Short mmCIF file of C-alpha atoms and ligand atoms in Angstrom, two decimals:
data_model
loop_
_atom_site.label_atom_id
_atom_site.label_comp_id
_atom_site.label_asym_id
_atom_site.label_seq_id
_atom_site.Cartn_x
_atom_site.Cartn_y
_atom_site.Cartn_z
CA UNK A 1 -20.95 19.54 30.10
CA UNK A 2 -21.67 18.20 33.54
CA UNK A 3 -18.90 17.29 35.93
CA UNK A 4 -19.32 13.53 35.59
CA UNK A 5 -18.89 13.75 31.82
CA UNK A 6 -15.68 15.79 32.20
CA UNK A 7 -14.43 13.28 34.73
CA UNK A 8 -15.11 10.45 32.27
CA UNK A 9 -13.22 12.25 29.50
CA UNK A 10 -10.27 12.94 31.79
CA UNK A 11 -10.24 9.31 32.90
CA UNK A 12 -10.27 8.21 29.25
CA UNK A 13 -7.34 10.49 28.45
CA UNK A 14 -5.42 9.18 31.47
CA UNK A 15 -5.97 5.57 30.42
CA UNK A 16 -4.96 6.45 26.85
CA UNK A 17 -1.75 8.03 28.12
CA UNK A 18 -0.96 4.96 30.21
CA UNK A 19 -1.46 2.65 27.24
CA UNK A 20 0.67 4.87 24.98
CA UNK A 21 3.36 5.09 27.66
CA UNK A 22 3.40 1.36 28.08
CA UNK A 23 3.61 0.89 24.32
CA UNK A 24 6.63 3.22 24.08
CA UNK A 25 8.33 1.55 27.03
CA UNK A 26 7.72 -1.81 25.36
CA UNK A 27 9.20 -0.58 22.09
CA UNK A 28 12.33 0.70 23.80
CA UNK A 29 12.70 -2.62 25.54
CA UNK A 30 12.43 -4.56 22.30
CA UNK A 31 14.76 -2.16 20.43
CA UNK A 32 17.43 -2.44 23.08
CA UNK A 33 17.44 -6.21 23.06
CA UNK A 34 16.43 -6.76 19.49
CA UNK A 35 14.16 -9.66 20.31
CA UNK A 36 11.28 -8.19 22.26
CA UNK A 37 11.76 -10.33 25.32
CA UNK A 38 13.49 -8.87 28.32
CA UNK A 39 12.90 -9.79 31.90
CA UNK A 40 15.32 -8.37 34.39
CA UNK A 41 16.80 -10.87 36.78
CA UNK A 42 15.24 -8.95 39.66
CA UNK A 43 12.71 -11.70 40.30
CA UNK A 44 14.79 -14.51 38.87
CA UNK A 45 17.80 -16.06 40.50
CA UNK A 46 19.88 -14.99 43.41
CA UNK A 47 22.54 -16.39 45.69
CA UNK A 48 22.93 -20.16 45.88
CA UNK A 49 25.27 -22.73 47.36
CA UNK A 50 25.51 -26.05 45.52
CA UNK A 51 28.01 -28.86 44.82
CA UNK A 52 29.60 -29.34 41.39
CA UNK A 53 30.31 -32.64 39.62
CA UNK A 54 33.75 -32.78 41.25
CA UNK A 55 32.24 -32.59 44.72
CA UNK A 56 33.34 -28.98 45.26
CA UNK A 57 31.05 -26.46 46.93
CA UNK A 58 30.25 -23.59 44.57
CA UNK A 59 28.08 -20.50 44.83
CA UNK A 60 26.56 -18.04 42.37
CA UNK A 61 29.76 -15.98 42.82
CA UNK A 62 31.72 -18.65 40.91
CA UNK A 63 29.79 -17.74 37.74
CA UNK A 64 29.49 -13.98 38.26
CA UNK A 65 30.36 -11.85 35.24
CA UNK A 66 29.91 -14.77 32.83
CA UNK A 67 27.40 -15.48 30.11
CA UNK A 68 25.46 -18.52 31.23
CA UNK A 69 23.02 -21.00 29.76
CA UNK A 70 21.12 -22.59 32.59
CA UNK A 71 18.95 -25.69 32.57
CA UNK A 72 17.18 -27.41 35.47
CA UNK A 73 16.37 -31.13 35.23
CA UNK A 74 17.46 -34.57 36.42
CA UNK A 75 19.71 -37.30 35.06
CA UNK A 76 17.04 -40.04 35.19
CA UNK A 77 14.78 -37.98 32.91
CA UNK A 78 13.87 -40.24 29.99
CA UNK A 79 13.50 -37.72 27.19
CA UNK A 80 13.11 -34.01 27.76
CA UNK A 81 16.29 -33.28 29.72
CA UNK A 82 18.65 -35.13 27.36
CA UNK A 83 17.01 -33.44 24.37
CA UNK A 84 17.32 -29.96 25.85
CA UNK A 85 20.90 -30.48 27.06
CA UNK A 86 21.83 -31.77 23.61
CA UNK A 87 20.26 -28.65 22.07
CA UNK A 88 22.27 -26.47 24.43
CA UNK A 89 25.51 -28.30 23.55
CA UNK A 90 24.81 -28.12 19.81
CA UNK A 91 24.02 -24.39 20.06
CA UNK A 92 27.33 -23.79 21.84
CA UNK A 93 29.21 -25.71 19.16
CA UNK A 94 27.45 -23.80 16.39
CA UNK A 95 28.28 -20.48 18.04
CA UNK A 96 31.94 -21.42 17.66
CA UNK A 97 34.40 -19.06 19.32
CA UNK A 98 31.61 -16.80 20.61
CA UNK A 99 30.08 -19.80 22.35
CA UNK A 100 33.22 -20.22 24.42
CA UNK A 101 32.20 -17.16 26.45
CA UNK A 102 29.15 -19.02 27.69
CA UNK A 103 29.19 -21.32 30.71
CA UNK A 104 26.58 -24.05 30.30
CA UNK A 105 25.13 -25.16 33.64
CA UNK A 106 22.82 -28.06 34.44
CA UNK A 107 21.22 -27.93 37.90
CA UNK A 108 19.62 -31.08 39.28
CA UNK A 109 16.13 -31.01 40.74
CA UNK A 110 16.63 -34.60 41.98
CA UNK A 111 19.50 -34.29 44.49
CA UNK A 112 18.73 -37.63 46.18
CA UNK A 113 19.69 -39.63 43.09
CA UNK A 114 21.89 -37.06 41.34
CA UNK A 115 25.03 -37.28 43.44
CA UNK A 116 28.14 -35.43 42.20
CA UNK A 117 29.47 -38.72 40.79
CA UNK A 118 26.25 -39.35 38.84
CA UNK A 119 26.31 -35.76 37.59
CA UNK A 120 29.95 -36.06 36.49
CA UNK A 121 29.22 -39.03 34.24
CA UNK A 122 26.05 -37.43 32.91
CA UNK A 123 27.33 -33.95 31.98
CA UNK A 124 30.30 -35.50 30.15
CA UNK A 125 27.82 -37.10 27.72
CA UNK A 126 26.77 -33.69 26.42
CA UNK A 127 29.55 -31.09 26.48
CA UNK A 128 33.08 -30.98 27.89
CA UNK A 129 32.37 -27.65 29.62
CA UNK A 130 28.90 -28.49 30.94
CA UNK A 131 28.83 -27.81 34.68
CA UNK A 132 26.64 -30.17 36.73
CA UNK A 133 25.33 -28.79 40.01
CA UNK A 134 23.52 -30.67 42.75
CA UNK A 135 23.48 -30.42 46.53
CA UNK A 136 21.48 -31.28 49.59
CA UNK A 137 17.69 -31.40 49.32
CA UNK A 138 17.57 -28.05 51.16
CA UNK A 139 20.13 -26.41 48.85
CA UNK A 140 18.25 -27.57 45.76
CA UNK A 141 14.90 -26.46 47.21
CA UNK A 142 16.39 -23.01 47.80
CA UNK A 143 17.74 -22.65 44.25
CA UNK A 144 14.44 -23.93 42.80
CA UNK A 145 12.58 -21.29 44.76
CA UNK A 146 14.77 -18.35 43.72
CA UNK A 147 14.82 -19.43 40.06
CA UNK A 148 11.05 -20.08 40.05
CA UNK A 149 11.50 -23.72 39.04
CA UNK A 150 8.61 -26.11 39.32
CA UNK A 151 9.72 -29.67 40.08
CA UNK A 152 7.89 -32.35 42.00
CA UNK A 153 8.36 -36.08 42.54
CA UNK A 154 5.71 -38.25 40.89
CA UNK A 155 5.06 -41.88 41.70
CA UNK A 156 2.29 -44.26 40.79
CA UNK A 157 1.75 -47.94 41.59
CA UNK A 158 3.05 -49.15 38.24
CA UNK A 159 6.39 -47.50 38.87
CA UNK A 160 9.08 -49.13 40.95
CA UNK A 161 10.84 -45.78 41.17
CA UNK A 162 9.77 -42.17 40.96
CA UNK A 163 10.07 -39.61 38.21
CA UNK A 164 10.15 -35.82 38.48
CA UNK A 165 7.73 -33.49 36.75
CA UNK A 166 9.59 -30.27 36.12
CA UNK A 167 9.63 -27.05 34.16
CA UNK A 168 11.91 -27.23 31.13
CA UNK A 169 13.45 -23.99 29.95
CA UNK A 170 16.92 -22.91 28.86
CA UNK A 171 17.74 -19.57 30.49
CA UNK A 172 20.24 -17.24 28.84
CA UNK A 173 21.84 -14.97 31.45
CA UNK A 174 24.16 -12.07 30.63
CA UNK A 175 27.31 -11.21 32.61
CA UNK A 176 25.21 -8.42 34.21
CA UNK A 177 22.82 -11.10 35.42
CA UNK A 178 20.06 -10.05 33.05
CA UNK A 179 17.73 -12.79 31.98
CA UNK A 180 18.11 -12.19 28.25
CA UNK A 181 15.91 -14.99 27.00
CA UNK A 182 13.95 -18.03 28.08
CA UNK A 183 14.03 -20.76 25.42
CA UNK A 184 11.16 -23.24 25.42
CA UNK A 185 11.28 -26.89 24.41
CA UNK A 186 9.67 -26.04 21.06
CA UNK A 187 12.44 -23.55 20.18
CA UNK A 188 14.87 -25.20 17.75
CA UNK A 189 18.67 -25.01 18.03
CA UNK A 190 18.73 -22.41 15.20
CA UNK A 191 16.60 -20.08 17.33
CA UNK A 192 18.94 -20.47 20.31
CA UNK A 193 21.98 -19.82 18.11
CA UNK A 194 20.39 -16.80 16.42
CA UNK A 195 19.17 -15.09 19.61
CA UNK A 196 22.34 -15.86 21.58
CA UNK A 197 24.65 -14.67 18.85
CA UNK A 198 22.72 -11.36 18.62
CA UNK A 199 22.83 -10.97 22.40
CA UNK A 200 26.59 -11.62 22.48
CA UNK A 201 27.16 -9.05 19.71
CA UNK A 202 25.05 -6.45 21.51
CA UNK A 203 26.94 -6.91 24.76
CA UNK A 204 30.35 -8.47 24.10
NI1 LIG B 301 13.52 -33.78 32.44
#
């Protein structure tokens, strides 16, 4: 065998080992969490300073060590936000006592219209424990950036006011700040209840 052929074989073996290693690592990840999706919070989240629906300044420290369901949106949203917040509230109710460990949080991406007073009225429509966070434009920009949230104002000539195009996901965060699951708009309440209940059992 010439040297280039040996080199090719060695390269092939190395690639094979990498693929096998990745497969095993993937399996361990899915075994540990039971649902195959695990993204550490390393790239997601971080410190923030915002204002709650009672006008009090809060930071990420206020929610440290708690299970959290997090949703970013805006109160003027015609359809998606109310639907997703309702799903979150229903999931919490269906989880019963276990659901009481979870702090549901709605963070506004429209701080100019979503004042604390507006947020207070809005969150009360969905769940008695739903926290509504807003802040200055700068504070909201900062939290959007660290939580990788896309949200941008959209206006066309037919509109007297603006709307906000935004990403719509429900994030389940563990007390250790692990991003356990990202629920999409097409995930039904049953899926949220099932995954969350398993996660709570695995890490009470
Ligand atoms: Ni929305």
